[in-house]
Coordinates of C-alpha atoms and ligand atoms in Angstrom, one line a residue:
M783 CA 148.9 30.4 75.0
I784 CA 147.6 28.6 78.1
L785 CA 150.7 29.2 80.0
K786 CA 150.7 32.8 79.0
R787 CA 147.0 32.7 80.7
L788 CA 147.8 30.9 83.5
M789 CA 150.5 33.5 84.6
L790 CA 147.8 36.4 83.9
V791 CA 145.5 34.8 86.2
S792 CA 148.1 34.1 88.8
L793 CA 149.5 37.6 88.7
L794 CA 145.8 38.9 88.8
G795 CA 144.3 36.3 91.1
V796 CA 143.3 38.6 93.8
A797 CA 141.7 41.4 91.9
L798 CA 140.1 39.1 89.5
A799 CA 138.7 36.8 92.5
A800 CA 137.3 39.3 94.3
N801 CA 135.9 41.4 91.4
A802 CA 134.2 38.3 90.1
Q803 CA 131.1 39.3 92.1
D804 CA 130.3 42.0 89.6
E805 CA 130.2 39.3 86.8
M806 CA 127.9 37.1 88.8
W807 CA 125.4 39.3 88.3
D808 CA 123.5 39.9 85.1
K809 CA 122.0 43.2 85.1
S810 CA 119.1 42.1 82.8
A811 CA 118.0 40.0 85.9
S812 CA 117.2 43.1 87.8
G813 CA 113.7 43.4 85.7
R814 CA 112.7 40.1 86.8
Q815 CA 111.5 39.8 90.6
H816 CA 111.4 37.0 92.8
P817 CA 107.8 36.5 94.0
N818 CA 108.9 36.3 97.6
I819 CA 111.4 39.4 97.5
Q820 CA 109.4 41.6 99.4
W821 CA 110.2 40.7 103.2
F822 CA 114.1 41.0 102.0
K823 CA 113.9 44.6 100.5
E824 CA 112.0 45.5 104.0
A825 CA 114.6 43.5 106.3
K826 CA 117.5 45.8 105.8
F827 CA 119.6 44.1 108.7
G828 CA 120.9 40.4 108.4
M829 CA 123.0 38.3 110.8
F830 CA 125.7 36.2 109.0
I831 CA 127.1 33.3 110.8
H832 CA 130.4 31.5 109.9
W833 CA 130.6 28.5 112.0
G834 CA 132.7 25.2 111.2
L835 CA 135.7 23.2 111.9
Y836 CA 137.7 26.3 111.5
S837 CA 136.2 28.1 114.6
K838 CA 137.8 25.6 117.0
L839 CA 141.3 26.0 115.5
G840 CA 140.8 29.9 115.8
G841 CA 143.4 31.0 113.3
V842 CA 146.2 29.1 114.8
W843 CA 147.9 26.0 113.2
N844 CA 151.1 24.2 114.7
N845 CA 151.3 27.2 117.1
K846 CA 151.5 29.7 114.0
R847 CA 149.0 32.6 113.9
Y848 CA 147.4 33.3 110.6
Y849 CA 145.6 36.6 110.2
G850 CA 142.7 37.0 107.9
S851 CA 139.9 34.9 106.9
G852 CA 140.3 32.2 109.7
E853 CA 137.8 30.0 107.4
W854 CA 140.8 29.8 105.2
L855 CA 143.1 28.5 107.8
M856 CA 143.0 25.1 105.9
N857 CA 143.9 26.6 102.8
Q858 CA 146.6 28.9 104.1
A859 CA 148.6 26.5 106.1
K860 CA 147.9 23.8 103.4
V861 CA 146.9 21.4 105.9
P862 CA 146.8 17.8 104.5
A863 CA 142.9 16.9 104.1
D864 CA 143.4 13.8 106.2
I865 CA 145.2 15.6 109.0
Y866 CA 142.6 18.6 108.9
A867 CA 139.6 16.1 109.2
A868 CA 141.2 14.5 112.5
E869 CA 140.4 17.8 114.3
A870 CA 136.7 16.8 114.2
A871 CA 137.5 14.4 116.9
T872 CA 138.1 17.4 119.6
F873 CA 135.3 19.8 118.1
N874 CA 132.7 19.9 120.8
P875 CA 130.7 23.1 121.1
V876 CA 128.9 22.3 124.0
N877 CA 128.1 25.8 124.8
F878 CA 126.0 26.2 121.8
N879 CA 122.5 27.5 122.8
A880 CA 120.2 28.2 119.7
D881 CA 117.8 30.2 122.0
E882 CA 120.8 32.6 123.0
W883 CA 121.9 33.2 119.4
A884 CA 118.4 33.8 118.2
S885 CA 117.5 35.9 120.8
L886 CA 120.7 37.9 120.5
A887 CA 119.7 38.3 116.9
K888 CA 116.2 39.7 117.9
E889 CA 117.6 41.9 120.5
A890 CA 119.9 43.4 117.7
G891 CA 117.2 44.2 115.5
I892 CA 118.2 41.4 113.0
R893 CA 115.5 40.4 110.5
Y894 CA 117.4 37.5 108.8
M895 CA 120.2 35.0 109.7
V896 CA 122.1 33.4 107.5
I897 CA 124.8 30.5 108.5
T898 CA 127.5 28.2 107.2
A899 CA 126.1 24.9 106.5
K900 CA 129.5 24.0 104.7
H901 CA 132.1 26.2 104.1
H902 CA 135.3 25.7 101.7
E903 CA 136.8 23.3 104.2
G904 CA 133.9 20.6 103.5
F905 CA 132.8 19.9 107.1
A906 CA 128.9 19.8 107.1
M907 CA 127.7 21.7 110.3
Y908 CA 124.4 19.5 110.2
D909 CA 123.3 15.7 109.9
S910 CA 124.4 15.1 106.4
K911 CA 123.7 11.3 105.0
V912 CA 125.7 11.8 102.1
S913 CA 129.0 12.7 104.0
D914 CA 130.8 11.3 106.5
F915 CA 132.4 14.6 107.1
T916 CA 130.0 15.8 109.8
I917 CA 129.7 17.4 113.0
V918 CA 127.1 14.5 113.9
K919 CA 129.4 11.7 112.7
S920 CA 132.8 12.8 113.2
T921 CA 132.7 14.6 116.6
P922 CA 131.9 14.2 120.1
Y923 CA 129.0 16.6 120.0
K924 CA 127.2 14.4 117.9
K925 CA 124.3 16.7 117.5
D926 CA 122.8 18.8 114.7
P927 CA 122.8 22.3 115.8
M928 CA 120.9 23.6 112.8
K929 CA 117.7 22.3 113.6
A930 CA 117.7 24.1 116.8
L931 CA 118.6 27.2 115.4
A932 CA 116.3 27.1 112.5
D933 CA 113.5 26.7 114.9
A934 CA 114.6 29.3 117.4
T935 CA 115.0 31.9 114.9
R936 CA 111.7 31.4 112.9
K937 CA 110.0 31.2 116.5
R938 CA 111.0 34.8 116.8
G939 CA 109.7 36.2 113.4
I940 CA 113.6 36.1 111.8
Q941 CA 113.8 34.5 108.3
F942 CA 116.7 31.7 108.4
G943 CA 118.9 30.6 105.7
F944 CA 121.9 28.5 104.7
Y945 CA 125.4 29.4 103.2
Y946 CA 126.6 27.0 101.0
S947 CA 129.9 26.9 99.5
Q948 CA 128.8 24.9 96.3
F949 CA 132.0 24.6 94.3
L950 CA 135.2 24.6 96.5
D951 CA 135.5 21.6 98.9
W952 CA 139.0 21.1 100.0
H953 CA 138.1 17.8 101.9
E954 CA 137.3 16.2 98.4
P955 CA 139.5 14.8 95.7
N956 CA 136.7 16.2 93.3
G957 CA 136.0 19.3 95.1
G958 CA 137.2 22.9 93.9
G959 CA 140.2 24.6 95.2
N960 CA 142.5 21.5 97.3
R961 CA 145.7 21.3 94.9
W962 CA 147.8 20.6 97.5
D963 CA 146.6 17.1 98.3
F964 CA 144.7 16.4 95.1
D965 CA 145.7 16.5 91.5
E966 CA 144.0 19.4 89.8
S967 CA 144.1 17.4 86.3
K968 CA 142.3 14.2 87.8
K969 CA 139.5 16.2 89.5
D970 CA 135.8 15.8 88.3
Y971 CA 133.8 18.5 89.2
Q972 CA 130.6 17.1 87.7
R973 CA 131.1 14.3 90.0
Y974 CA 131.6 16.1 93.2
Y975 CA 128.3 18.2 92.5
R976 CA 126.5 15.0 91.6
E977 CA 127.6 13.3 94.8
K978 CA 128.0 16.0 97.5
S979 CA 127.1 19.4 96.6
I980 CA 123.7 19.0 95.2
P981 CA 122.7 16.0 97.3
Q982 CA 123.6 18.2 100.2
L983 CA 121.8 21.6 99.0
K984 CA 118.7 19.1 98.8
E985 CA 119.0 18.1 102.4
L986 CA 119.4 21.6 103.4
L987 CA 116.2 22.7 101.4
T988 CA 114.2 19.8 102.9
G989 CA 115.3 18.9 106.2
Y990 CA 115.2 22.4 108.2
G991 CA 111.8 23.9 107.2
P992 CA 111.1 26.9 105.1
L993 CA 114.6 28.9 104.2
G994 CA 114.2 32.6 103.6
I995 CA 117.8 32.5 101.9
V996 CA 120.0 30.0 100.1
W997 CA 123.2 32.2 100.4
F998 CA 125.6 30.4 97.6
D999 CA 129.4 31.4 97.5
M1000 CA 132.1 31.1 94.8
P1001 CA 130.6 29.4 92.1
G1002 CA 132.8 27.4 89.6
G1003 CA 132.9 24.4 87.4
L1004 CA 129.4 24.7 85.6
T1005 CA 128.3 26.1 82.8
K1006 CA 125.3 28.6 82.4
Q1007 CA 123.2 25.9 81.6
Q1008 CA 124.2 23.5 84.3
T1009 CA 123.6 26.4 86.9
Q1010 CA 120.3 26.5 85.6
Q1011 CA 119.6 22.7 86.1
L1012 CA 121.2 23.1 89.5
V1013 CA 118.7 26.1 90.5
D1014 CA 115.5 24.4 88.9
S1015 CA 116.5 21.1 90.7
L1016 CA 116.6 23.1 93.8
R1017 CA 113.7 25.7 93.3
V1018 CA 111.1 23.1 93.2
L1019 CA 112.2 21.9 96.5
Q1020 CA 111.3 25.7 97.9
P1021 CA 109.8 27.9 95.6
A1022 CA 110.0 30.5 98.1
S1023 CA 113.7 30.6 99.0
L1024 CA 115.5 33.4 97.6
F1025 CA 119.2 32.5 96.0
S1026 CA 122.1 34.9 96.4
S1027 CA 123.7 36.0 93.3
R1028 CA 126.9 34.0 94.2
V1029 CA 124.9 31.5 92.7
G1030 CA 126.8 32.1 89.4
Q1031 CA 125.8 33.1 85.8
G1032 CA 123.4 35.9 87.0
L1033 CA 121.0 33.6 87.9
G1034 CA 120.4 34.9 91.6
D1035 CA 117.4 36.4 93.0
Y1036 CA 119.3 39.6 94.6
R1037 CA 122.4 41.1 94.1
D1038 CA 125.6 40.6 96.6
F1039 CA 128.3 43.2 96.2
G1040 CA 132.1 41.8 96.8
D1041 CA 133.1 41.2 100.5
S1042 CA 132.9 44.2 102.6
E1043 CA 131.8 46.7 99.6
V1044 CA 129.3 49.5 99.4
P1045 CA 128.3 50.7 96.2
P1046 CA 129.0 54.2 96.1
A1047 CA 125.7 55.7 95.0
P1048 CA 122.2 54.1 95.3
I1049 CA 121.1 51.7 93.2
N1050 CA 117.7 50.8 92.3
E1051 CA 117.9 47.1 92.8
V1052 CA 117.4 44.4 95.4
W1053 CA 121.0 44.2 96.9
E1054 CA 123.1 43.2 99.7
S1055 CA 126.5 44.5 101.4
I1056 CA 127.9 41.8 103.4
Y1057 CA 130.6 42.7 106.3
T1058 CA 132.2 41.0 109.1
H1059 CA 132.4 42.5 112.4
N1060 CA 136.1 42.2 112.9
D1061 CA 138.7 41.5 110.4
S1062 CA 137.9 37.6 109.8
W1063 CA 134.5 35.9 108.8
G1064 CA 135.5 32.5 110.8
Y1065 CA 136.5 32.8 114.5
I1066 CA 140.2 34.1 115.0
E1067 CA 141.5 34.2 118.5
H1068 CA 143.8 37.0 118.0
D1069 CA 141.3 39.3 115.8
M1070 CA 140.2 42.0 118.0
N1071 CA 139.3 44.5 115.4
F1072 CA 135.9 45.0 116.2
K1073 CA 133.5 47.5 115.0
S1074 CA 132.0 49.8 117.3
P1075 CA 128.2 50.2 117.9
R1076 CA 128.6 53.8 116.3
E1077 CA 130.4 52.0 113.3
I1078 CA 127.7 49.4 112.8
I1079 CA 125.0 51.9 112.9
R1080 CA 126.6 54.3 110.5
L1081 CA 127.4 51.5 108.0
L1082 CA 124.0 50.2 108.4
A1083 CA 122.5 53.8 107.6
N1084 CA 125.3 54.1 104.7
V1085 CA 123.9 50.9 103.2
A1086 CA 120.5 51.9 103.6
S1087 CA 120.8 55.3 102.2
K1088 CA 122.0 53.6 99.1
G1089 CA 119.0 51.4 98.8
G1090 CA 120.4 48.2 100.3
N1091 CA 120.6 45.5 103.0
L1092 CA 123.3 44.7 105.5
M1093 CA 124.1 41.6 106.6
L1094 CA 126.9 41.8 109.5
N1095 CA 128.7 38.4 110.4
V1096 CA 129.8 37.0 113.7
G1097 CA 132.3 34.3 114.1
P1098 CA 131.2 32.0 117.1
D1099 CA 134.2 30.0 118.6
G1100 CA 134.8 26.4 118.6
K1101 CA 132.5 26.0 122.1
G1102 CA 129.7 28.0 120.3
N1103 CA 130.3 31.5 122.1
I1104 CA 129.8 34.4 120.2
P1105 CA 132.9 36.9 121.0
Y1106 CA 132.3 39.1 123.7
Y1107 CA 132.2 42.4 121.8
S1108 CA 130.1 40.9 119.1
V1109 CA 127.2 40.4 121.6
Q1110 CA 128.0 43.5 123.4
Y1111 CA 127.9 45.8 120.3
L1112 CA 125.2 44.1 118.4
K1113 CA 122.8 44.6 121.6
A1114 CA 123.8 48.2 121.6
T1115 CA 123.1 48.6 117.8
G1116 CA 119.6 46.8 118.5
K1117 CA 119.0 49.7 121.1
W1118 CA 119.6 52.0 118.7
L1119 CA 117.3 50.3 115.9
Q1120 CA 114.6 50.1 118.6
Q1121 CA 114.2 53.8 119.1
N1122 CA 115.0 54.6 115.1
G1123 CA 114.2 51.7 113.2
E1124 CA 111.6 53.5 111.3
S1125 CA 114.3 55.2 109.5
I1126 CA 116.0 52.0 108.2
Y1127 CA 113.6 49.2 107.9
G1128 CA 111.4 49.1 104.9
T1129 CA 113.0 52.0 103.6
T1130 CA 114.9 52.9 100.4
Y1131 CA 117.4 55.5 99.6
G1132 CA 116.1 58.9 100.0
F1133 CA 116.1 61.8 96.9
I1134 CA 118.9 63.8 98.8
P1135 CA 122.3 62.7 97.9
A1136 CA 124.8 62.4 100.9
Q1137 CA 125.7 65.7 102.5
P1138 CA 128.5 66.7 104.8
W1139 CA 125.9 65.8 107.7
G1140 CA 125.1 62.6 106.7
V1141 CA 122.7 60.6 104.6
T1142 CA 119.0 60.0 103.8
T1143 CA 116.5 57.3 103.4
A1144 CA 112.9 57.5 102.7
K1145 CA 109.3 56.0 102.6
P1146 CA 106.3 57.2 100.7
G1147 CA 106.0 61.2 101.9
K1148 CA 108.6 60.8 104.4
L1149 CA 112.3 61.7 104.2
Y1150 CA 114.8 60.4 107.3
L1151 CA 118.1 62.6 107.8
H1152 CA 120.6 60.5 109.3
I1153 CA 122.5 63.2 111.1
L1154 CA 126.2 62.0 111.4
D1155 CA 127.8 65.3 112.0
R1156 CA 125.8 68.0 113.3
P1157 CA 126.5 71.4 111.6
A1158 CA 128.3 74.0 114.3
D1159 CA 125.5 76.7 113.4
G1160 CA 122.7 74.0 113.8
K1161 CA 121.0 75.0 110.4
L1162 CA 120.8 71.6 108.3
L1163 CA 120.6 72.3 104.5
L1164 CA 118.7 70.1 102.3
P1165 CA 119.3 71.0 98.9
G1166 CA 117.3 69.6 95.9
C1167 CA 114.5 69.4 98.5
A1168 CA 111.7 69.9 95.5
V1169 CA 108.7 68.8 97.6
T1170 CA 106.1 70.7 99.8
V1171 CA 107.4 70.0 103.3
S1172 CA 104.6 69.8 105.8
K1173 CA 106.8 69.1 108.9
V1174 CA 110.3 68.3 110.3
Y1175 CA 110.7 66.4 113.5
T1176 CA 113.1 64.3 115.5
L1177 CA 112.4 60.8 115.5
V1178 CA 113.0 60.0 119.0
G1179 CA 111.0 62.4 121.0
K1180 CA 108.9 63.6 117.9
R1181 CA 110.2 67.3 118.8
V1182 CA 108.7 69.4 116.0
L1183 CA 111.8 71.6 114.2
S1184 CA 111.1 75.1 112.7
F1185 CA 112.6 75.2 108.9
A1186 CA 112.8 77.7 106.1
K1187 CA 112.6 77.2 102.1
K1188 CA 114.6 79.2 99.7
G1189 CA 113.8 77.9 96.3
T1190 CA 114.6 74.1 96.3
D1191 CA 116.6 74.5 99.5
V1192 CA 114.9 73.7 102.8
I1193 CA 117.1 74.8 106.1
V1194 CA 116.2 73.1 109.3
N1195 CA 116.8 74.4 112.3
I1196 CA 118.1 71.7 114.6
P1197 CA 118.6 71.5 118.4
G1198 CA 121.5 71.0 120.2
M1199 CA 122.2 67.1 119.8
D1200 CA 123.5 64.5 122.2
A1201 CA 127.2 64.5 120.4
Q1202 CA 127.7 61.2 121.8
S1203 CA 125.0 59.7 119.7
P1204 CA 126.1 57.7 116.8
N1205 CA 123.2 58.6 114.3
T1206 CA 120.4 61.0 115.2
V1207 CA 117.4 61.1 112.9
L1208 CA 115.0 63.6 111.7
V1209 CA 111.8 63.1 109.9
V1210 CA 110.7 65.3 107.1
E1211 CA 106.9 64.8 106.2
Y1212 CA 106.0 66.3 102.6
Q1213 CA 103.6 66.3 100.0
G1214 CA 104.3 66.1 96.2
K1215 CA 106.3 63.5 94.3
A1216 CA 109.8 62.8 95.4
P1217 CA 112.3 64.2 92.8
A1218 CA 114.6 61.5 91.1
Y1219 CA 118.0 61.4 92.7
D1220 CA 120.2 63.5 90.8
T1221 CA 123.8 61.7 90.4
A1222 CA 125.0 65.0 89.0
A1223 CA 124.0 67.3 91.7
P1224 CA 126.9 69.6 93.0
V1225 CA 128.4 68.3 96.2
T1226 CA 127.8 70.5 99.0
V1227 CA 130.7 71.8 100.9
S1228 CA 130.4 74.0 103.9
A1229 CA 132.2 75.7 106.6
Q1230 CA 130.2 74.3 109.4
F1231 CA 132.1 71.0 109.3
S1232 CA 135.7 70.2 110.2
V1233 CA 136.0 68.3 106.8
N1234 CA 134.1 68.3 103.6
T1235 CA 134.9 65.0 101.8
I1236 CA 134.2 64.8 98.1
E1237 CA 134.4 61.2 96.5
A1238 CA 135.8 60.2 93.4
V1239 CA 132.5 58.8 92.4
H1240 CA 131.6 62.4 91.7
A1241 CA 134.1 63.1 89.4
K1242 CA 133.5 64.1 85.7
M1243 CA 136.3 62.9 83.5
T1244 CA 138.0 63.8 80.2
D1245 CA 139.9 61.4 77.9
S1246 CA 141.3 58.4 79.7
A1247 CA 140.4 59.4 83.3
R1248 CA 137.9 56.7 84.7
V1249 CA 136.4 55.9 88.0
K1250 CA 137.0 52.6 89.3
S1251 CA 136.1 50.6 92.3
L1252 CA 139.7 48.9 93.1
T1253 CA 139.6 45.6 95.0
Y1254 CA 142.7 44.8 97.8
S1255 CA 143.1 43.2 100.6
H1256 CA 144.5 43.9 104.2
Y1257 CA 145.0 40.6 105.8
F1258 CA 144.4 37.4 103.6
G1259 CA 141.0 37.7 102.2
D1260 CA 140.1 40.6 104.3
W1261 CA 138.9 42.7 101.2
K1262 CA 138.9 46.3 100.9
H1263 CA 137.0 48.4 98.0
S1264 CA 137.8 51.8 97.4
V1265 CA 136.2 54.0 94.2
C1266 CA 139.0 55.8 92.8
V1267 CA 139.6 57.9 89.8
T1268 CA 142.4 56.1 88.1
N1269 CA 144.3 56.2 84.8
M1270 CA 145.2 59.8 84.7
M1271 CA 148.0 59.6 82.6
G1272 CA 148.6 63.1 81.1
P1273 CA 147.1 66.7 81.2
K1274 CA 144.2 66.0 79.2
D1275 CA 142.9 63.2 81.7
E1276 CA 141.4 65.4 84.2
A1277 CA 139.1 64.9 87.0
R1278 CA 136.5 67.6 87.6
F1279 CA 134.2 68.1 90.6
D1280 CA 131.4 70.5 90.8
I1281 CA 130.6 71.6 94.2
R1282 CA 128.6 73.9 96.0
I1283 CA 130.3 76.2 98.7
T1284 CA 127.7 77.5 101.0
E1285 CA 129.9 79.9 103.0
A1286 CA 132.7 82.4 102.3
A1287 CA 136.0 81.1 104.3
D1288 CA 139.4 79.9 103.6
Y1289 CA 139.4 76.2 103.1
K1290 CA 142.5 73.9 102.7
V1291 CA 142.4 71.2 99.7
I1292 CA 143.6 68.0 100.6
L1293 CA 144.3 65.4 98.4
E1294 CA 143.3 61.6 99.3
Y1295 CA 145.3 59.1 96.8
A1296 CA 147.5 55.9 96.9
C1297 CA 150.5 56.4 94.8
N1298 CA 153.0 53.6 94.1
A1299 CA 156.6 53.9 93.5
E1300 CA 156.3 54.4 89.8
S1301 CA 153.8 57.2 90.1
G1302 CA 155.7 59.1 93.0
R1303 CA 157.6 62.6 92.5
Q1304 CA 155.2 63.4 89.5
E1305 CA 153.8 67.0 89.2
G1306 CA 150.2 67.8 89.2
S1307 CA 147.7 70.4 89.4
V1308 CA 144.7 71.3 91.1
L1309 CA 142.2 74.1 89.8
V1310 CA 140.2 76.0 92.4
N1311 CA 138.5 79.0 92.0
D1312 CA 140.2 79.6 88.8
K1313 CA 143.7 79.4 90.5
E1314 CA 145.7 76.6 89.5
Y1315 CA 147.9 75.2 92.5
L1316 CA 150.7 72.7 91.8
F1317 CA 152.1 69.5 93.7
R1318 CA 154.3 67.1 93.5
T1319 CA 153.2 63.4 94.3
L1320 CA 154.2 61.4 97.7
R1321 CA 154.5 57.6 97.2
S1322 CA 152.2 56.1 99.5
S1323 CA 152.1 52.0 98.6
E1324 CA 153.0 49.4 96.3
F1325 CA 149.8 47.9 94.5
D1326 CA 149.8 44.7 93.4
K1327 CA 148.9 41.1 94.3
S1328 CA 150.6 41.0 97.8
N1329 CA 150.2 44.9 98.8
P1330 CA 147.3 46.6 99.9
L1331 CA 146.3 50.1 98.9
M1332 CA 147.5 52.6 101.2
F1333 CA 145.8 56.3 101.1
I1334 CA 147.3 59.6 102.5
Q1335 CA 146.0 62.7 102.7
H1336 CA 148.2 65.2 101.2
A1337 CA 147.5 68.9 101.8
V1338 CA 148.0 70.8 98.6
A1339 CA 146.6 74.3 98.4
I1340 CA 144.6 76.6 100.5
T1341 CA 141.9 78.7 98.5
T1342 CA 140.1 81.9 99.8
I1343 CA 136.3 81.6 99.0
G1344 CA 134.9 85.2 98.9
Q1345 CA 131.1 84.4 98.1
P1346 CA 128.9 81.3 98.3
G1347 CA 128.1 79.4 95.1
L1348 CA 128.9 76.9 92.6
Y1349 CA 132.6 76.2 91.9
T1350 CA 134.8 73.4 90.1
I1351 CA 137.4 71.7 91.3
A1352 CA 139.6 70.0 88.8
V1353 CA 142.8 67.7 89.1
K1354 CA 145.3 66.6 86.3
P1355 CA 148.8 65.5 85.9
L1356 CA 151.2 68.2 84.3
Q1357 CA 153.0 65.9 82.4
Q1358 CA 152.3 62.9 80.0
G1359 CA 153.4 59.1 80.7
K1360 CA 152.3 57.6 84.0
E1361 CA 149.3 57.3 86.3
L1362 CA 149.3 60.5 88.5
F1363 CA 147.6 58.5 91.3
K1364 CA 144.7 56.9 92.6
L1365 CA 142.3 59.5 94.0
K1366 CA 139.9 58.7 96.4
S1367 CA 138.9 62.1 97.4
V1368 CA 139.2 65.8 97.6
R1369 CA 138.7 66.8 101.1
L1370 CA 138.0 70.6 101.9
E1371 CA 138.8 71.8 105.5
P1372 CA 137.5 75.2 106.7
I1373 CA 140.3 77.1 108.3
K1374 CA 139.1 79.1 111.6
Ligands
H79_1173 O1 133.0 33.2 103.5 C1 133.5 34.3 103.4 C2 134.9 34.1 102.5 O2 135.6 32.9 103.2 C3 134.3 33.8 101.3 N1 133.4 34.9 101.1 C4 133.0 35.5 102.3 C5 131.3 35.7 102.9 C6 135.0 33.7 100.1 N2 135.7 32.7 99.7 N3 136.3 33.1 98.9 N4 136.8 34.6 98.6 C7 135.7 35.0 99.8 C8 137.1 35.1 97.6 C9 138.7 34.5 97.6 C10 139.6 35.1 97.1 C11 140.7 34.6 96.8 FE1 142.6 34.3 97.9 C12 141.8 35.0 96.0 C13 141.4 33.0 96.7 C14 142.9 33.2 96.1 C15 143.0 34.4 95.9 C16 142.3 35.5 99.3 C17 143.6 35.7 98.9 C18 142.2 34.0 99.5 C19 143.4 33.5 99.5 C20 144.5 34.3 98.9

């Protein structure tokens, strides 16, 4: 029995570990609110910093390069704890400058900062009295960088917080995770909490002034009651500090999604998405996959349009330098925010769902339109705009725009836009009560865009078909999340999408899916405009614990739409037996 469970755990290891984030959030907790939650709700943009001994190693051990999460290097290379600890002797971040980091954050438009005080490697990046494995006691640097950073950020009005990995500690025989040095059966987790984790957390909560956030990660080894005791014992030290949901057992003050995950639709709770600027959280020399300012700005708008905060990570190197591209691209993001911040800070999700042109955020009486793609004819459609619009204008330059109303459609005449702009924001001022966000609203499809993507989250399903957020990794620990229609096992398992096509045109129908060897070469059908089109699946990937999901775009049909109006697209397998594929989206491309 135990053996069987162990096997299951190791087989499902990846998916389980990563999906555990969701189990950490107790939905009933959303009713209760921390009295100091307001600043966090309004902040919208945070900076995460992963900095530790791993930063000095830069993803290289014994001349071998490791890809993925650099802060996992010790684990990836299974470095013995004493040999790893000896690396501290050459860790000397002489270029660290708290004021530079804090002023970069300020210039980037960051409202809160969370830095790793201790990651899974067990190394304290501050002056801890309860361990010898610290930046003060075991490196030539000998100073505590956290004091200066806490002061420098607060001085600039930025909330400061610590990340603390409360259970994993590969340096300690009793800490979670290190089985390559220490016998699992001899581990005493309670003792680890008692002797290191809790005392260190207490140091952090008492020695660095008021903390905006204590960002826990990877809970383990505690029952709900024990977690409650941990929370209670820390709360008394700083009642105003917010605890992340990864404290475990549903006891956090706000909800964190999985690493690099944004929910597919708005959520009326207090929540945060965390992303890293490149592929790794901790510094890796050979990781150059940095998100462009355009990608960051669009990600921020996307997260805000669902009602959440984005905390974006940077990984300074072992000398204390934030990577060049992080500095440049954060500054560029800050430039955009300086002009457009009104449409991000202090907003919640807008009542108009994502459109082919972009997304919406809102404040009382105002709707912000984030235009990510300009309609070719310059006519911007706002469906379901059941309010009295008084004025529409560009946020930058305050140029007033004309608009027309047709039922609950509002059509705004937008000017030619700077095609280089990552996100052009319009403000809609209105009277009346904002309508509720309609999750069942038909998805807009328009010939004014080169592509219209109908995401899986909009599927209405029959029988066993299910929408799921699938988790997989590219590099080690580099998680990706895709919401897909899964479990379409036979002709009764249909995914139906209700769409509204706004122009007559021929449209190419493209299915975006991942499909493993077993699912390859199966027949399916797409019903569009009452015509059935057949296709056979193309194999795209193996999906198991060691392989990422690979999505392909498979064009399967052309449909001629003679009249604007409401249509349905339905996808299903033709035969019974195996899953057809994991369907990420249906794409409609107008043919010009
Ligand atoms: O700090 C960053 C990550 O190091 C940390 N969270 C972010 C903010 C994190 N710790 N653990 N996890 C994320 C999830 C761990 C997943 C695991 Fe695995 C799956 C551990 C073992 C299997 C990934 C794949 C790491 C090793 C193999």
